[in-house]
Amino acid sequence: MSTSRFTLTEERKAHYGRFIRQFRRNQKAMIGLVIIVALFFVAIFAQKITIFDMTIQPFSLTPHEPEATNIQNREESPSLQHLMGTDDLGRDIFSRVLVGARISLYVGFTSISAAMVMGTTIGVVAGYYQGLIDEGLMRAMDAMMSFPPILLALTIVAVLEPSLNNVIIALALVYTPFIARVARSAALSVRNESFVEAAVARGESDTYIIFREVLPNCVGPLLVQASINIAFTMLLEASLSFLGLGVQPPTPSWGLMINQGWAFMGDAPWLVFFPALAIAIAVIGFNLLGDGLRDVLDPKGEIIE
Amino acid sequence: MAFISYLLKRLAFMAITLLLVTLIAFGLTNILPGNVALLILGPNATEESIAALEAQLGLDQPLYLQYIDWVVGLIQGDMGTSLRYGTPVSELIAIRLPRSLLLAISATIVSVTLSIPLGVIAAVRKNTPTDLTASMLAFVGLSLPIFLWGLVFIYVFALTLGGFPTRGYVSPFEDPIAAIHHLILPASAMGVALTAYIMRMTRSSMIDELSEDYVEFARSKGLSERAVVLRHALKNAAIPVITVIAFQFSYAFGGVVVLEEVFSWPGIGRLTLTAIENRDIPLLQGCIIVIALIYMLSNFLADAFYAYVDPRIRYGGEE
């Protein structure tokens, strides 16, 4: 018994090494990764982080206070003083775009992490137990996927009152079924593998089998799905904030900045242009990573978009 | 025969899903804060008048009875009365839905005319700078939210170049020229946003077909490259592409919620947002159900078409 487990880990290690090599060779994945690392850098160093009395992150990339208004300097075009100009309240757009990276990544990662926990649980349980449990869970997931994502998200946010946290809850719920579907089909495909049957024959508990045998084999497709879905949550957050049903002012979310700058687009297009560029760069980063990961992990194309 | 039974099975599944959809829509909208009777009567209403109106509207009933009433009404085409407008929800939707469909269908037409030639060219010139440029543009296209495409089109074609209205809708039955004039920008904005997916699909399925033996055979018969590509390969590559187009239509229909706000297009998307703003629960429920139904139907038709042309799907079971 112990030998069989030993060879399994060895096999996994070799598998992991192969994955790293292929990932490094994949241009799309590497460019995506570079963009994402840069985004994290901007998000972390955008402003000082102070928890209680401790300043964890002592310096700040933002040249101006992102929420400080200055009516005399409103709608200034980009200059050395204000790299991306100022908005209708005289706030420095460059500083706000930098802090916006924080909001965007925060929303993307928290909502998808929550969706991963819920979706993977639902999907693996459905795929492992099959039968009625599977039917019931997957029909519920189908029903949630029968709404256009934006419609479901904005209804949930409207019901809970628009706020940053409620946007995250809504996005997590909207993307749970997508993750659940992938987790289920991955669980189904390993369900009948000999190593799972061996574990059942050894009399291992369901929890052991699910966590030690089934889940590790679902990681690949789930990673691809998560990466693509983070890009989607960023787009959806931007759309919700643009409609005024997302992050609330004065928090500098990119979508909200476009919502507020849109009316001045004719005279001061930079109010919209720079946050839009930021959205595009972030989403392209995650899409590239997702695409590259898919090339490496899922060459047959089983992932749904 | 197998196709019919596949279709019936799918329809049965859809009926169950639809029932769950009504449950979600009803459940969600009933969490919405605010007393409906108080909203109708205004802040000066007495407690008795509120109670009387609640009894009249059936709001004093337990929630599950309200749900059953609502579903029975839905089946009969009765979605209740809008609190904001005071008219039947079904009438409000009947006026606005065709406008949204017009926008979504036009957008799909725009994206098909753009994306299929682009996809074919990219596939034929696989791995050349042309292909790389087209694929990169498609990637950028995928990465911008639909509302941003709307703003880009307004900025470039209405504010900078001029000649197009930035907002509003004109009925094609009243003034066809002005109607098209108002339709061009929103339809193109959404069309371009949809182009990326269809183009990528066309490209990859053309590449698959062009590597098939029959293409080599057609070439060896002495057919021109143009005939080989357009008459043989494209015909076979069309199957997955048509499926993607149907999925894209449903995507477009979801996108109208945001795009209608950008262009002040008075369709069902804006009606939904108005319903949310005014806490108009019956109207919101109606809009949600109708949008979800159309979304489901177009996805269903895409699946059915795919199963019809590709019998492997049917025997593959549910997956």
GROMACS .gro file of C-alpha atoms in nm, chain B:
model
  319
  306MET     CA    1  -3.566   0.953  -3.415
  307ALA     CA    2  -3.266   0.984  -3.187
  308PHE     CA    3  -3.268   1.355  -3.250
  309ILE     CA    4  -3.636   1.390  -3.154
  310SER     CA    5  -3.586   1.203  -2.828
  311TYR     CA    6  -3.275   1.408  -2.755
  312LEU     CA    7  -3.478   1.724  -2.815
  313LEU     CA    8  -3.764   1.607  -2.591
  314LYS     CA    9  -3.521   1.522  -2.315
  315ARG     CA   10  -3.358   1.862  -2.340
  316LEU     CA   11  -3.699   2.033  -2.337
  317ALA     CA   12  -3.797   1.844  -2.023
  318PHE     CA   13  -3.473   1.954  -1.857
  319MET     CA   14  -3.542   2.308  -1.967
  320ALA     CA   15  -3.889   2.301  -1.809
  321ILE     CA   16  -3.735   2.200  -1.474
  322THR     CA   17  -3.467   2.466  -1.509
  323LEU     CA   18  -3.731   2.725  -1.594
  324LEU     CA   19  -3.923   2.640  -1.278
  325LEU     CA   20  -3.604   2.689  -1.074
  326VAL     CA   21  -3.544   3.016  -1.258
  327THR     CA   22  -3.884   3.148  -1.150
  328LEU     CA   23  -3.803   3.042  -0.795
  329ILE     CA   24  -3.473   3.232  -0.799
  330ALA     CA   25  -3.628   3.541  -0.959
  331PHE     CA   26  -3.915   3.544  -0.709
  332GLY     CA   27  -3.695   3.470  -0.411
  333LEU     CA   28  -3.434   3.734  -0.498
  334THR     CA   29  -3.679   4.013  -0.566
  335ASN     CA   30  -3.866   3.945  -0.245
  336ILE     CA   31  -3.554   4.012  -0.040
  337LEU     CA   32  -3.556   4.362  -0.187
  338PRO     CA   33  -3.613   4.601   0.102
  339GLY     CA   34  -3.918   4.826   0.103
  340ASN     CA   35  -4.287   4.784   0.165
  341VAL     CA   36  -4.474   4.766  -0.167
  342ALA     CA   37  -4.801   4.905  -0.034
  343LEU     CA   38  -4.615   5.192   0.132
  344LEU     CA   39  -4.435   5.262  -0.194
  345ILE     CA   40  -4.765   5.287  -0.381
  346LEU     CA   41  -4.952   5.493  -0.125
  347GLY     CA   42  -4.671   5.729  -0.028
  348PRO     CA   43  -4.534   5.821   0.314
  349ASN     CA   44  -4.864   5.970   0.442
  350ALA     CA   45  -5.060   5.645   0.418
  351THR     CA   46  -5.247   5.526   0.725
  352GLU     CA   47  -5.194   5.181   0.868
  353GLU     CA   48  -5.549   5.076   0.770
  354SER     CA   49  -5.507   5.181   0.407
  355ILE     CA   50  -5.177   4.996   0.388
  356ALA     CA   51  -5.337   4.682   0.529
  357ALA     CA   52  -5.630   4.716   0.287
  358LEU     CA   53  -5.403   4.752  -0.014
  359GLU     CA   54  -5.186   4.461   0.099
  360ALA     CA   55  -5.498   4.245   0.120
  361GLN     CA   56  -5.604   4.362  -0.225
  362LEU     CA   57  -5.262   4.284  -0.375
  363GLY     CA   58  -5.243   3.953  -0.194
  364LEU     CA   59  -4.935   4.063  -0.001
  365ASP     CA   60  -5.082   3.946   0.331
  366GLN     CA   61  -5.066   3.589   0.201
  367PRO     CA   62  -4.777   3.360   0.294
  368LEU     CA   63  -4.483   3.382   0.052
  369TYR     CA   64  -4.533   3.039  -0.106
  370LEU     CA   65  -4.894   3.125  -0.197
  371GLN     CA   66  -4.776   3.452  -0.349
  372TYR     CA   67  -4.522   3.253  -0.550
  373ILE     CA   68  -4.785   3.008  -0.677
  374ASP     CA   69  -5.015   3.298  -0.769
  375TRP     CA   70  -4.731   3.465  -0.955
  376VAL     CA   71  -4.634   3.153  -1.150
  377VAL     CA   72  -4.995   3.080  -1.243
  378GLY     CA   73  -5.022   3.440  -1.362
  379LEU     CA   74  -4.699   3.402  -1.564
  380ILE     CA   75  -4.835   3.096  -1.743
  381GLN     CA   76  -5.144   3.296  -1.837
  382GLY     CA   77  -4.926   3.585  -1.954
  383ASP     CA   78  -5.019   3.804  -1.656
  384MET     CA   79  -4.714   3.950  -1.482
  385GLY     CA   80  -4.896   4.188  -1.254
  386THR     CA   81  -4.906   4.567  -1.257
  387SER     CA   82  -4.603   4.794  -1.247
  388LEU     CA   83  -4.587   5.008  -0.932
  389ARG     CA   84  -4.407   5.290  -1.112
  390TYR     CA   85  -4.618   5.310  -1.428
  391GLY     CA   86  -4.947   5.170  -1.304
  392THR     CA   87  -4.987   4.966  -1.625
  393PRO     CA   88  -4.962   4.590  -1.678
  394VAL     CA   89  -4.601   4.467  -1.678
  395SER     CA   90  -4.666   4.255  -1.987
  396GLU     CA   91  -4.764   4.565  -2.188
  397LEU     CA   92  -4.453   4.754  -2.079
  398ILE     CA   93  -4.232   4.462  -2.177
  399ALA     CA   94  -4.416   4.405  -2.506
  400ILE     CA   95  -4.328   4.759  -2.616
  401ARG     CA   96  -3.962   4.746  -2.513
  402LEU     CA   97  -3.862   4.389  -2.590
  403PRO     CA   98  -3.873   4.424  -2.973
  404ARG     CA   99  -3.637   4.724  -2.948
  405SER     CA  100  -3.384   4.519  -2.754
  406LEU     CA  101  -3.420   4.229  -2.996
  407LEU     CA  102  -3.364   4.469  -3.286
  408LEU     CA  103  -3.043   4.587  -3.121
  409ALA     CA  104  -2.918   4.238  -3.035
  410ILE     CA  105  -2.999   4.096  -3.380
  411SER     CA  106  -2.838   4.390  -3.561
  412ALA     CA  107  -2.530   4.352  -3.342
  413THR     CA  108  -2.510   3.983  -3.427
  414ILE     CA  109  -2.536   4.066  -3.800
  415VAL     CA  110  -2.258   4.325  -3.770
  416SER     CA  111  -2.032   4.083  -3.588
  417VAL     CA  112  -2.092   3.799  -3.835
  418THR     CA  113  -2.009   4.017  -4.136
  419LEU     CA  114  -1.689   4.131  -3.963
  420SER     CA  115  -1.571   3.815  -3.796
  421ILE     CA  116  -1.618   3.541  -4.055
  422PRO     CA  117  -1.405   3.703  -4.330
  423LEU     CA  118  -1.146   3.795  -4.066
  424GLY     CA  119  -1.141   3.441  -3.928
  425VAL     CA  120  -1.108   3.285  -4.274
  426ILE     CA  121  -0.825   3.520  -4.372
  427ALA     CA  122  -0.644   3.453  -4.044
  428ALA     CA  123  -0.680   3.076  -4.094
  429VAL     CA  124  -0.563   3.079  -4.456
  430ARG     CA  125  -0.263   3.292  -4.361
  431LYS     CA  126  -0.198   3.099  -4.044
  432ASN     CA  127   0.107   3.219  -3.845
  433THR     CA  128   0.176   3.515  -4.075
  434PRO     CA  129   0.179   3.877  -3.950
  435THR     CA  130  -0.180   3.916  -4.081
  436ASP     CA  131  -0.299   3.626  -3.867
  437LEU     CA  132  -0.105   3.749  -3.566
  438THR     CA  133  -0.248   4.101  -3.595
  439ALA     CA  134  -0.604   3.971  -3.636
  440SER     CA  135  -0.567   3.734  -3.341
  441MET     CA  136  -0.418   4.005  -3.122
  442LEU     CA  137  -0.697   4.248  -3.209
  443ALA     CA  138  -0.951   3.979  -3.125
  444PHE     CA  139  -0.781   3.931  -2.791
  445VAL     CA  140  -0.803   4.301  -2.711
  446GLY     CA  141  -1.167   4.292  -2.822
  447LEU     CA  142  -1.240   4.018  -2.571
  448SER     CA  143  -1.083   4.219  -2.294
  449LEU     CA  144  -1.295   4.533  -2.306
  450PRO     CA  145  -1.636   4.551  -2.141
  451ILE     CA  146  -1.928   4.614  -2.379
  452PHE     CA  147  -2.011   4.953  -2.230
  453LEU     CA  148  -1.659   5.070  -2.310
  454TRP     CA  149  -1.704   4.981  -2.676
  455GLY     CA  150  -2.016   5.196  -2.663
  456LEU     CA  151  -1.820   5.489  -2.522
  457VAL     CA  152  -1.540   5.443  -2.778
  458PHE     CA  153  -1.792   5.451  -3.062
  459ILE     CA  154  -1.967   5.757  -2.919
  460TYR     CA  155  -1.635   5.936  -2.877
  461VAL     CA  156  -1.499   5.854  -3.222
  462PHE     CA  157  -1.806   5.858  -3.445
  463ALA     CA  158  -2.043   6.096  -3.270
  464LEU     CA  159  -1.826   6.344  -3.079
  465THR     CA  160  -1.510   6.357  -3.292
  466LEU     CA  161  -1.616   6.275  -3.649
  467GLY     CA  162  -1.976   6.378  -3.598
  468GLY     CA  163  -2.274   6.270  -3.802
  469PHE     CA  164  -2.427   6.019  -3.562
  470PRO     CA  165  -2.663   6.077  -3.271
  471THR     CA  166  -2.516   5.975  -2.935
  472ARG     CA  167  -2.839   5.853  -2.784
  473GLY     CA  168  -3.203   5.766  -2.836
  474TYR     CA  169  -3.423   5.538  -3.040
  475VAL     CA  170  -3.652   5.599  -3.338
  476SER     CA  171  -3.910   5.343  -3.447
  477PRO     CA  172  -3.835   5.194  -3.790
  478PHE     CA  173  -4.206   5.211  -3.870
  479GLU     CA  174  -4.221   5.586  -3.819
  480ASP     CA  175  -3.897   5.696  -3.982
  481PRO     CA  176  -3.683   5.413  -4.123
  482ILE     CA  177  -3.387   5.638  -4.216
  483ALA     CA  178  -3.362   5.800  -3.873
  484ALA     CA  179  -3.415   5.461  -3.712
  485ILE     CA  180  -3.113   5.313  -3.891
  486HIS     CA  181  -2.916   5.628  -3.815
  487HIS     CA  182  -2.980   5.578  -3.443
  488LEU     CA  183  -2.920   5.204  -3.460
  489ILE     CA  184  -2.580   5.208  -3.632
  490LEU     CA  185  -2.364   5.313  -3.336
  491PRO     CA  186  -2.506   5.088  -3.063
  492ALA     CA  187  -2.532   4.790  -3.298
  493SER     CA  188  -2.174   4.837  -3.424
  494ALA     CA  189  -2.037   4.884  -3.073
  495MET     CA  190  -2.188   4.559  -2.956
  496GLY     CA  191  -2.113   4.389  -3.287
  497VAL     CA  192  -1.743   4.468  -3.252
  498ALA     CA  193  -1.747   4.345  -2.894
  499LEU     CA  194  -1.889   4.011  -3.013
  500THR     CA  195  -1.656   3.982  -3.312
  501ALA     CA  196  -1.363   3.843  -3.119
  502TYR     CA  197  -1.525   3.513  -3.016
  503ILE     CA  198  -1.676   3.434  -3.355
  504MET     CA  199  -1.353   3.528  -3.531
  505ARG     CA  200  -1.147   3.301  -3.306
  506MET     CA  201  -1.390   3.016  -3.356
  507THR     CA  202  -1.395   3.064  -3.735
  508ARG     CA  203  -1.016   3.070  -3.740
  509SER     CA  204  -0.964   2.755  -3.537
  510SER     CA  205  -1.233   2.553  -3.710
  511MET     CA  206  -1.108   2.665  -4.055
  512ILE     CA  207  -0.757   2.557  -3.958
  513ASP     CA  208  -0.895   2.215  -3.862
  514GLU     CA  209  -1.084   2.178  -4.190
  515LEU     CA  210  -0.795   2.298  -4.406
  516SER     CA  211  -0.578   2.017  -4.269
  517GLU     CA  212  -0.833   1.749  -4.371
  518ASP     CA  213  -0.769   1.505  -4.654
  519TYR     CA  214  -1.064   1.617  -4.864
  520VAL     CA  215  -0.912   1.965  -4.892
  521GLU     CA  216  -0.593   1.813  -5.032
  522PHE     CA  217  -0.808   1.608  -5.269
  523ALA     CA  218  -0.999   1.915  -5.387
  524ARG     CA  219  -0.669   2.091  -5.450
  525SER     CA  220  -0.534   1.796  -5.645
  526LYS     CA  221  -0.845   1.803  -5.865
  527GLY     CA  222  -0.713   2.140  -5.978
  528LEU     CA  223  -0.966   2.359  -5.799
  529SER     CA  224  -0.853   2.713  -5.732
  530GLU     CA  225  -0.744   2.788  -5.376
  531ARG     CA  226  -1.033   3.031  -5.348
  532ALA     CA  227  -1.285   2.759  -5.437
  533VAL     CA  228  -1.121   2.513  -5.199
  534VAL     CA  229  -1.141   2.757  -4.909
  535LEU     CA  230  -1.483   2.905  -4.970
  536ARG     CA  231  -1.678   2.617  -5.122
  537HIS     CA  232  -1.534   2.323  -4.932
  538ALA     CA  233  -1.361   2.412  -4.610
  539LEU     CA  234  -1.582   2.702  -4.502
  540LYS     CA  235  -1.896   2.495  -4.553
  541ASN     CA  236  -1.774   2.234  -4.307
  542ALA     CA  237  -1.619   2.482  -4.071
  543ALA     CA  238  -1.954   2.660  -4.045
  544ILE     CA  239  -2.107   2.411  -3.799
  545PRO     CA  240  -1.921   2.511  -3.483
  546VAL     CA  241  -1.924   2.872  -3.598
  547ILE     CA  242  -2.303   2.882  -3.624
  548THR     CA  243  -2.328   2.741  -3.273
  549VAL     CA  244  -2.099   3.014  -3.146
  550ILE     CA  245  -2.309   3.275  -3.327
  551ALA     CA  246  -2.620   3.151  -3.147
  552PHE     CA  247  -2.437   3.165  -2.813
  553GLN     CA  248  -2.314   3.511  -2.901
  554PHE     CA  249  -2.669   3.624  -2.965
  555SER     CA  250  -2.762   3.525  -2.612
  556TYR     CA  251  -2.450   3.702  -2.488
  557ALA     CA  252  -2.557   4.012  -2.683
  558PHE     CA  253  -2.897   3.991  -2.524
  559GLY     CA  254  -2.735   3.999  -2.182
  560GLY     CA  255  -2.515   4.287  -2.293
  561VAL     CA  256  -2.810   4.508  -2.385
  562VAL     CA  257  -2.868   4.575  -2.015
  563VAL     CA  258  -2.550   4.783  -2.003
  564LEU     CA  259  -2.534   4.908  -2.361
  565GLU     CA  260  -2.889   5.043  -2.355
  566GLU     CA  261  -2.788   5.263  -2.064
  567VAL     CA  262  -2.494   5.403  -2.263
  568PHE     CA  263  -2.707   5.491  -2.566
  569SER     CA  264  -3.031   5.572  -2.380
  570TRP     CA  265  -3.193   5.295  -2.583
  571PRO     CA  266  -3.540   5.242  -2.433
  572GLY     CA  267  -3.539   4.861  -2.435
  573ILE     CA  268  -3.589   4.591  -2.177
  574GLY     CA  269  -3.241   4.646  -2.031
  575ARG     CA  270  -3.315   5.004  -1.931
  576LEU     CA  271  -3.658   4.896  -1.813
  577THR     CA  272  -3.485   4.653  -1.575
  578LEU     CA  273  -3.263   4.930  -1.440
  579THR     CA  274  -3.565   5.160  -1.396
  580ALA     CA  275  -3.742   4.881  -1.209
  581ILE     CA  276  -3.443   4.845  -0.975
  582GLU     CA  277  -3.420   5.219  -0.917
  583ASN     CA  278  -3.787   5.244  -0.828
  584ARG     CA  279  -3.803   4.921  -0.629
  585ASP     CA  280  -4.075   4.817  -0.875
  586ILE     CA  281  -4.086   4.449  -0.782
  587PRO     CA  282  -4.350   4.318  -1.029
  588LEU     CA  283  -4.177   4.496  -1.316
  589LEU     CA  284  -3.834   4.368  -1.210
  590GLN     CA  285  -3.964   4.012  -1.182
  591GLY     CA  286  -4.120   4.035  -1.528
  592CYS     CA  287  -3.804   4.175  -1.688
  593ILE     CA  288  -3.581   3.912  -1.525
  594ILE     CA  289  -3.801   3.625  -1.637
  595VAL     CA  290  -3.835   3.749  -1.994
  596ILE     CA  291  -3.461   3.816  -2.034
  597ALA     CA  292  -3.372   3.478  -1.882
  598LEU     CA  293  -3.626   3.302  -2.105
  599ILE     CA  294  -3.481   3.451  -2.423
  600TYR     CA  295  -3.128   3.380  -2.302
  601MET     CA  296  -3.222   3.017  -2.233
  602LEU     CA  297  -3.406   2.975  -2.562
  603SER     CA  298  -3.118   3.097  -2.776
  604ASN     CA  299  -2.875   2.874  -2.587
  605PHE     CA  300  -3.116   2.584  -2.632
  606LEU     CA  301  -3.145   2.647  -3.005
  607ALA     CA  302  -2.766   2.656  -3.031
  608ASP     CA  303  -2.742   2.319  -2.854
  609ALA     CA  304  -3.023   2.170  -3.063
  610PHE     CA  305  -2.866   2.287  -3.387
  611TYR     CA  306  -2.533   2.143  -3.283
  612ALA     CA  307  -2.689   1.809  -3.194
  613TYR     CA  308  -2.878   1.806  -3.523
  614VAL     CA  309  -2.570   1.849  -3.739
  615ASP     CA  310  -2.332   1.650  -3.520
  616PRO     CA  311  -2.494   1.323  -3.407
  617ARG     CA  312  -2.201   1.239  -3.175
  618ILE     CA  313  -2.335   1.495  -2.926
  619ARG     CA  314  -2.664   1.309  -2.891
  620TYR     CA  315  -2.506   0.978  -2.806
  621GLY     CA  316  -2.253   1.142  -2.577
  622GLY     CA  317  -2.527   1.163  -2.315
  623GLU     CA  318  -2.577   1.475  -2.111
  624GLU     CA  319  -2.229   1.620  -2.126
   0.00000   0.00000   0.00000
